[in-house]
XYZ file of C-alpha atoms in Angstrom:
496
model
C 278.689 101.369 -159.602
C 278.276 97.726 -158.770
C 274.682 96.446 -158.658
C 275.025 95.023 -155.147
C 275.432 98.526 -153.703
C 271.682 98.901 -154.171
C 270.942 95.481 -152.668
C 270.459 94.428 -149.091
C 273.561 92.741 -147.717
C 273.878 90.797 -144.501
C 276.702 89.043 -142.736
C 276.825 87.573 -139.250
C 278.914 89.815 -137.031
C 281.838 88.253 -135.240
C 283.150 89.571 -131.909
C 285.986 91.431 -133.706
C 285.456 95.141 -133.028
C 287.028 96.324 -136.268
C 284.987 94.143 -138.590
C 283.035 96.388 -140.948
C 283.126 94.627 -144.275
C 280.006 92.961 -145.699
C 279.815 89.411 -146.922
C 276.758 89.423 -149.207
C 274.730 86.240 -149.296
C 272.195 85.962 -152.097
C 271.071 89.617 -151.734
C 267.429 90.566 -151.961
C 266.011 93.317 -154.069
C 267.110 95.409 -157.001
C 265.880 98.717 -158.353
C 262.870 97.018 -159.902
C 261.227 95.273 -156.988
C 258.163 93.109 -156.911
C 254.824 94.441 -155.910
C 254.808 92.721 -152.563
C 258.318 92.760 -151.156
C 260.870 94.507 -153.332
C 262.281 91.290 -154.813
C 262.598 90.889 -158.566
C 264.897 88.009 -159.277
C 263.183 85.392 -161.382
C 262.123 82.036 -160.011
C 264.237 79.265 -161.456
C 261.992 76.650 -159.886
C 259.245 77.242 -157.414
C 255.868 76.215 -156.180
C 253.329 75.321 -158.873
C 250.005 77.124 -159.245
C 247.362 75.447 -157.097
C 249.820 74.333 -154.416
C 248.442 74.957 -150.921
C 250.390 76.143 -147.911
C 247.980 75.989 -145.010
C 244.874 77.844 -146.147
C 246.735 79.782 -148.864
C 246.587 78.637 -152.496
C 249.490 79.642 -154.727
C 248.400 81.442 -157.923
C 251.597 82.605 -159.582
C 255.149 83.695 -158.735
C 255.954 87.356 -158.156
C 259.705 87.094 -157.683
C 262.499 85.579 -155.657
C 265.756 86.330 -153.938
C 268.209 84.683 -151.619
C 265.937 85.217 -148.623
C 262.567 84.239 -150.059
C 260.357 83.267 -152.935
C 257.293 85.479 -153.261
C 253.973 84.375 -154.735
C 250.577 85.821 -155.364
C 248.182 83.588 -153.430
C 244.548 83.354 -152.392
C 243.564 83.300 -148.749
C 240.952 80.530 -148.892
C 239.531 81.407 -145.477
C 238.774 85.042 -146.359
C 238.793 84.826 -150.177
C 241.313 87.618 -150.727
C 244.601 88.068 -152.547
C 247.743 87.959 -150.442
C 251.467 87.842 -151.039
C 253.097 84.709 -149.656
C 256.813 84.684 -148.954
C 258.399 81.215 -148.712
C 261.822 80.351 -147.394
C 263.736 78.586 -150.230
C 264.337 74.862 -149.886
C 268.093 75.307 -149.565
C 267.590 77.581 -146.547
C 264.871 75.554 -144.799
C 267.345 74.089 -142.325
C 269.384 77.311 -141.958
C 268.582 78.535 -138.416
C 269.645 82.140 -138.953
C 267.580 82.512 -142.125
C 264.550 81.026 -140.377
C 265.118 83.369 -137.444
C 265.271 86.374 -139.752
C 262.022 85.428 -141.478
C 260.250 84.889 -138.161
C 261.611 88.202 -136.886
C 260.366 89.942 -140.021
C 256.844 88.575 -139.541
C 256.684 89.433 -135.851
C 258.125 92.931 -136.259
C 255.903 93.832 -139.197
C 252.814 92.375 -137.513
C 253.438 94.464 -134.408
C 253.543 97.735 -136.357
C 249.943 98.575 -137.195
C 249.770 101.701 -139.328
C 248.246 102.799 -142.668
C 251.755 103.332 -144.089
C 253.118 99.907 -143.117
C 252.229 96.798 -145.152
C 250.142 94.456 -143.024
C 251.447 91.055 -141.967
C 248.682 88.449 -141.753
C 250.142 85.060 -140.898
C 253.253 82.977 -140.419
C 253.231 79.206 -140.554
C 254.962 76.019 -141.614
C 253.681 73.367 -143.987
C 255.641 70.198 -144.634
C 258.782 71.762 -143.185
C 258.382 74.826 -145.453
C 258.342 78.146 -143.528
C 256.159 80.842 -145.070
C 254.460 84.107 -144.217
C 251.428 85.827 -145.725
C 251.245 89.598 -146.051
C 249.210 92.318 -147.681
C 249.312 92.140 -151.477
C 249.950 95.549 -152.953
C 249.149 96.136 -156.608
C 251.344 99.127 -157.208
C 254.903 100.301 -157.811
C 257.884 100.654 -155.534
C 259.664 103.987 -155.528
C 262.580 102.229 -157.205
C 260.283 101.422 -160.120
C 259.044 105.002 -160.134
C 262.649 106.191 -160.331
C 263.143 104.131 -163.480
C 260.901 106.746 -165.094
C 262.975 109.664 -163.795
C 263.082 111.950 -160.733
C 259.846 112.736 -158.918
C 258.350 116.236 -158.522
C 259.623 117.671 -155.255
C 256.245 117.999 -153.518
C 255.307 114.449 -154.446
C 258.653 113.214 -153.120
C 258.166 115.137 -149.871
C 254.650 113.702 -149.465
C 255.976 110.161 -149.928
C 258.855 110.698 -147.509
C 256.430 112.179 -144.973
C 254.244 109.063 -145.261
C 257.304 106.836 -144.803
C 258.346 108.861 -141.747
C 254.898 108.321 -140.231
C 255.276 104.560 -140.709
C 258.792 104.587 -139.282
C 257.606 106.635 -136.310
C 255.082 103.910 -135.540
C 257.823 101.277 -135.885
C 259.940 103.214 -133.393
C 257.000 103.405 -130.993
C 256.733 99.621 -131.304
C 260.407 99.272 -130.417
C 261.939 98.675 -133.871
C 264.529 100.244 -136.125
C 263.931 99.199 -139.753
C 267.613 99.242 -140.885
C 266.843 98.901 -144.610
C 264.966 102.004 -145.732
C 265.384 102.504 -149.479
C 263.251 103.136 -152.598
C 262.620 99.440 -153.283
C 261.224 98.989 -149.767
C 258.712 101.818 -150.206
C 255.677 101.112 -152.378
C 252.743 103.204 -153.560
C 249.698 100.952 -153.783
C 246.811 101.183 -156.218
C 245.089 103.773 -154.026
C 248.112 106.063 -153.947
C 249.026 105.151 -150.353
C 252.690 104.618 -149.534
C 253.534 101.406 -147.687
C 256.726 100.561 -145.827
C 257.885 97.025 -146.666
C 260.338 94.333 -145.540
C 261.086 94.265 -141.811
C 263.511 91.394 -142.294
C 266.410 93.415 -140.892
C 264.431 95.202 -138.180
C 266.336 95.513 -134.917
C 264.304 95.793 -131.730
C 264.954 96.360 -128.071
C 263.405 92.943 -127.401
C 266.401 91.408 -129.195
C 268.527 92.408 -126.233
C 265.937 91.397 -123.670
C 264.655 94.925 -123.100
C 260.991 95.883 -123.156
C 259.373 96.793 -126.467
C 258.730 100.467 -127.015
C 262.055 101.609 -125.564
C 263.745 104.235 -127.680
C 267.433 103.842 -126.843
C 270.090 102.468 -129.209
C 270.142 98.788 -130.083
C 273.235 96.699 -130.685
C 273.583 95.212 -134.164
C 273.970 91.460 -133.971
C 274.669 91.301 -137.699
C 275.985 93.631 -140.349
C 273.012 94.431 -142.542
C 271.557 97.123 -144.755
C 271.906 98.650 -148.200
C 275.212 100.457 -148.845
C 273.751 103.217 -151.036
C 271.544 104.463 -148.192
C 273.264 103.194 -145.033
C 274.068 105.537 -142.141
C 277.781 105.715 -141.214
C 277.278 104.314 -137.703
C 275.277 101.406 -139.111
C 278.086 100.630 -141.568
C 280.585 100.656 -138.695
C 278.493 98.134 -136.755
C 277.858 100.511 -133.858
C 274.630 100.502 -131.817
C 271.925 102.354 -133.757
C 268.539 103.936 -133.166
C 265.807 105.532 -135.276
C 268.251 108.175 -136.510
C 269.881 105.551 -138.753
C 266.510 105.173 -140.480
C 266.232 108.967 -140.752
C 269.612 108.996 -142.516
C 268.489 106.342 -145.004
C 265.222 108.204 -145.522
C 267.200 111.380 -146.280
C 269.330 109.525 -148.830
C 266.120 108.184 -150.356
C 264.640 111.701 -150.552
C 267.789 112.911 -152.312
C 267.478 110.034 -154.791
C 263.796 110.804 -155.449
C 264.292 114.480 -156.279
C 267.654 114.212 -158.066
C 267.237 110.891 -159.876
C 270.429 109.409 -158.413
C 271.738 108.390 -154.968
C 273.710 111.021 -153.022
C 276.933 108.991 -153.268
C 278.089 106.474 -155.858
C 281.233 104.360 -155.883
C 282.758 101.198 -157.332
C 283.094 99.405 -154.017
C 281.225 99.054 -150.755
C 284.255 100.259 -148.778
C 284.546 103.453 -150.842
C 280.823 104.079 -150.540
C 280.930 103.742 -146.759
C 283.820 106.181 -146.651
C 281.903 108.732 -148.722
C 278.857 108.501 -146.460
C 281.037 109.009 -143.380
C 283.375 111.781 -144.538
C 282.450 113.338 -147.891
C 280.464 116.541 -148.285
C 276.967 115.679 -149.431
C 276.222 117.075 -152.903
C 273.605 119.807 -152.994
C 270.103 118.876 -154.073
C 269.847 119.941 -157.739
C 267.357 122.713 -158.426
C 265.778 120.823 -161.321
C 262.124 121.839 -161.284
C 262.277 123.067 -157.672
C 261.153 126.671 -157.067
C 263.996 128.887 -155.888
C 262.195 129.728 -152.646
C 261.746 126.002 -151.914
C 265.070 124.516 -153.015
C 266.990 125.851 -150.024
C 264.490 124.333 -147.592
C 264.641 120.944 -149.324
C 268.430 120.981 -149.397
C 268.601 121.928 -145.707
C 266.107 119.160 -144.897
C 268.177 116.509 -146.690
C 271.355 117.896 -145.131
C 270.049 117.501 -141.595
C 268.567 114.068 -142.273
C 271.913 112.918 -143.702
C 274.201 114.473 -141.109
C 277.206 112.192 -140.566
C 276.776 112.284 -136.783
C 273.478 110.950 -135.402
C 273.265 113.776 -132.841
C 273.210 116.325 -135.684
C 270.104 114.758 -137.247
C 266.498 115.305 -136.192
C 265.977 114.409 -132.554
C 262.555 112.839 -133.168
C 260.199 111.870 -135.963
C 257.848 114.658 -134.885
C 260.638 117.176 -135.470
C 261.359 115.597 -138.858
C 257.680 115.696 -139.853
C 257.464 119.414 -139.023
C 260.524 120.098 -141.167
C 259.079 118.109 -144.075
C 255.813 120.022 -143.857
C 257.618 123.375 -143.760
C 259.547 122.425 -146.912
C 256.436 121.172 -148.721
C 254.263 123.622 -150.648
C 251.300 121.256 -150.249
C 251.499 121.631 -146.457
C 253.054 125.041 -145.997
C 252.430 127.848 -148.450
C 254.645 130.810 -147.513
C 253.083 134.248 -147.950
C 254.625 136.518 -150.575
C 255.244 140.218 -151.105
C 251.849 141.592 -152.063
C 249.677 139.872 -149.502
C 252.115 140.626 -146.684
C 252.496 144.261 -147.747
C 248.738 144.780 -147.878
C 248.338 143.024 -144.512
C 250.871 145.437 -142.965
C 249.014 148.351 -144.564
C 245.753 147.112 -143.015
C 247.484 146.871 -139.624
C 248.859 150.393 -140.070
C 245.399 151.777 -140.856
C 243.942 149.958 -137.825
C 246.662 151.352 -135.533
C 246.190 154.848 -136.971
C 242.455 154.729 -136.367
C 242.926 153.604 -132.775
C 245.689 156.178 -132.239
C 243.541 158.983 -133.609
C 240.641 157.972 -131.389
C 242.867 157.763 -128.314
C 244.644 161.034 -129.031
C 241.345 162.760 -129.769
C 240.143 161.809 -126.302
C 243.335 163.191 -124.753
C 243.141 166.382 -126.835
C 239.628 167.019 -125.572
C 240.490 166.024 -122.008
C 243.498 168.332 -121.883
C 241.757 171.053 -123.887
C 244.752 171.437 -126.190
C 244.850 172.651 -129.738
C 245.481 170.390 -132.728
C 245.919 166.706 -133.361
C 249.297 165.358 -134.451
C 250.523 161.789 -134.860
C 254.129 161.268 -135.899
C 256.126 158.270 -137.116
C 257.925 158.213 -133.773
C 254.569 157.378 -132.204
C 253.154 155.089 -134.877
C 256.150 152.750 -135.331
C 256.571 151.840 -131.627
C 252.814 151.335 -131.283
C 252.808 149.178 -134.431
C 255.704 147.152 -133.068
C 254.075 146.685 -129.667
C 250.787 145.708 -131.289
C 252.574 143.217 -133.580
C 254.448 141.571 -130.685
C 251.316 141.274 -128.538
C 249.041 139.996 -131.319
C 251.523 137.479 -132.718
C 252.576 136.271 -129.264
C 248.924 135.808 -128.255
C 247.190 134.673 -131.460
C 249.956 134.065 -134.012
C 248.565 136.761 -136.308
C 247.654 140.425 -136.411
C 244.341 141.836 -137.632
C 245.754 142.452 -141.117
C 247.154 138.941 -141.365
C 243.885 137.433 -140.134
C 242.003 139.295 -142.879
C 244.141 137.540 -145.518
C 244.240 134.149 -143.749
C 247.917 134.460 -142.835
C 249.682 133.326 -139.689
C 253.130 133.690 -138.155
C 254.563 130.377 -136.974
C 257.625 129.146 -135.157
C 259.637 127.144 -137.702
C 260.705 124.658 -135.012
C 257.212 123.761 -133.840
C 254.836 124.841 -136.606
C 252.730 126.659 -133.980
C 252.445 130.303 -132.978
C 255.786 131.726 -131.794
C 256.556 131.915 -128.072
C 256.610 135.390 -126.569
C 260.422 135.894 -126.819
C 260.373 135.165 -130.559
C 257.323 137.345 -131.173
C 258.980 140.229 -129.299
C 262.316 139.745 -131.081
C 260.585 139.764 -134.464
C 258.815 143.052 -133.686
C 261.984 144.652 -132.313
C 264.065 143.729 -135.364
C 261.386 144.950 -137.790
C 260.095 148.095 -136.088
C 262.851 148.964 -133.608
C 265.504 150.635 -135.831
C 263.150 152.868 -137.893
C 261.161 153.686 -134.735
C 264.317 154.695 -132.846
C 265.471 156.903 -135.744
C 262.024 158.528 -135.966
C 262.181 159.273 -132.237
C 265.652 160.813 -132.689
C 264.348 162.941 -135.550
C 261.648 164.358 -133.276
C 264.197 164.964 -130.511
C 266.511 166.833 -132.894
C 263.551 168.829 -134.174
C 262.717 169.913 -130.643
C 266.326 171.052 -130.235
C 266.189 172.963 -133.550
C 268.909 170.682 -134.966
C 267.457 170.800 -138.465
C 270.263 168.926 -140.192
C 270.297 166.095 -137.678
C 266.494 166.047 -137.776
C 266.572 165.648 -141.541
C 269.246 162.919 -141.413
C 267.482 160.869 -138.735
C 264.097 161.266 -140.409
C 265.564 160.348 -143.786
C 267.268 157.257 -142.403
C 264.025 156.189 -140.740
C 262.232 156.463 -144.094
C 265.038 154.586 -145.816
C 264.719 151.708 -143.324
C 260.960 151.515 -143.908
C 261.536 151.411 -147.658
C 264.362 148.853 -147.191
C 262.009 146.588 -145.247
C 259.667 146.409 -148.229
C 262.617 145.892 -150.595
C 263.899 143.029 -148.435
C 260.408 141.521 -148.344
C 260.294 141.660 -152.136
C 263.725 140.011 -152.367
C 262.789 137.280 -149.879
C 259.538 136.582 -151.728
C 261.440 136.057 -154.977
C 264.583 134.259 -153.896
C 264.817 133.214 -150.229
C 263.869 129.765 -148.957
C 260.425 129.848 -147.372
C 260.118 133.520 -148.386
C 261.532 134.332 -144.964
C 262.741 137.880 -144.422
C 265.759 138.623 -142.282
C 263.568 139.588 -139.320
C 261.773 136.249 -139.615
C 265.059 134.370 -139.814
C 266.445 136.198 -136.791
C 263.334 135.292 -134.774
C 262.960 131.727 -136.106
C 259.551 132.457 -137.619
C 257.838 132.441 -140.995
C 254.630 133.879 -142.439
C 252.375 131.418 -144.245
C 248.781 130.903 -145.241
C 246.808 129.338 -142.401
C 246.602 125.575 -142.316
C 244.913 122.963 -140.155
C 247.138 120.042 -141.255
C 248.848 118.093 -138.503
C 251.343 115.252 -138.157
C 249.234 113.155 -135.796
C 248.411 110.246 -138.147
């Protein structure tokens, strides 16, 4: 794999509709990026220590690339460390390079969010264009990857933080266009920061108001081939879903230790992204009941067609949280079984009390409660309680809740009813048939129907045990059919 496949490339786009090939010009960034901007190429000759640009005093170089020399500097006005990016001398009179640097400063300054590196200032001193940004004493994810793949929950937490920053960029009217490990940094406080808005495309570029969410035309071919969405590589208009694709490719890289596709040429790499089947996320160190969710998450983020990806960052954040054990802890066999037993006891007690009242009122002899009565009542109770509160009494006792996997909230009534019907309907119907056959003195049919009802009850527990051990999210077939899951209660939200 050629090194430039991991580097940002940019070429001015000509009017030709079929032009899709890059023409790299002094690419920025490698897998070991600097602390401030993702640039690691050494400075052949740069600004000396003590040199002042405006009210910033240069302390030492951090790195350099074709689009900028980066220095650690002191903000003399506020007495703080900053990273100063300076346009190289040979590009000082290059209008497009100046425009890109100004666009980077303005885009990054407009996006105010804890997960986006802050832009402080842009200025010119002696004909030298420079910008000052937040100095981050930490490591980029590319540097972290030099040490090997990341634990899956840590990777999901970092990708979630990046998605929050990108969501704010979208709200500000920008698509980043260059999401990759070297543009994501974890600072000294463990906070992920989104870097380098030099390729950001905004609706303002086309004269449309900021904050609009429609696609933007690409005025230049730009991005990083290893992580670039197919439509971005083709030069088509793009929106936030191109960033979601790159974020998905980054997530794959973080958990597997390598990019999803590798090739010897940019053209071959673009072809793989557009047409090849994405390799499955390796199970290395990922629990069996979590690996399927992570693989499905990456698969949807990296769908070849934009319309098959997540329709919003909120939807993406919910999916990340559902796949992450630190946000969503699915309930397993024992706690769910005991919760059902508690519900059964509660329903039995209520049924006995109700039937006792009727027995006395009707002055009849005996008290009898059959499975044909209990199972429908249990199903009705489950549908009503989950549809209203998202949990039954038994689940509330053990701090469990039933949630809609699409929203992360309690299921709507149709899903709550479907879940109860699938779980309690078949054994309840067979128990009712057994009683009907018993009344008709059809002993054989009574025994068959009653036996099948018992088998279905036992099978439900067996399927719960299987799902708890092997199925993604520990979701049973009745949960999958209703689009729900059972998890420990959480108050976490995606509102940051």
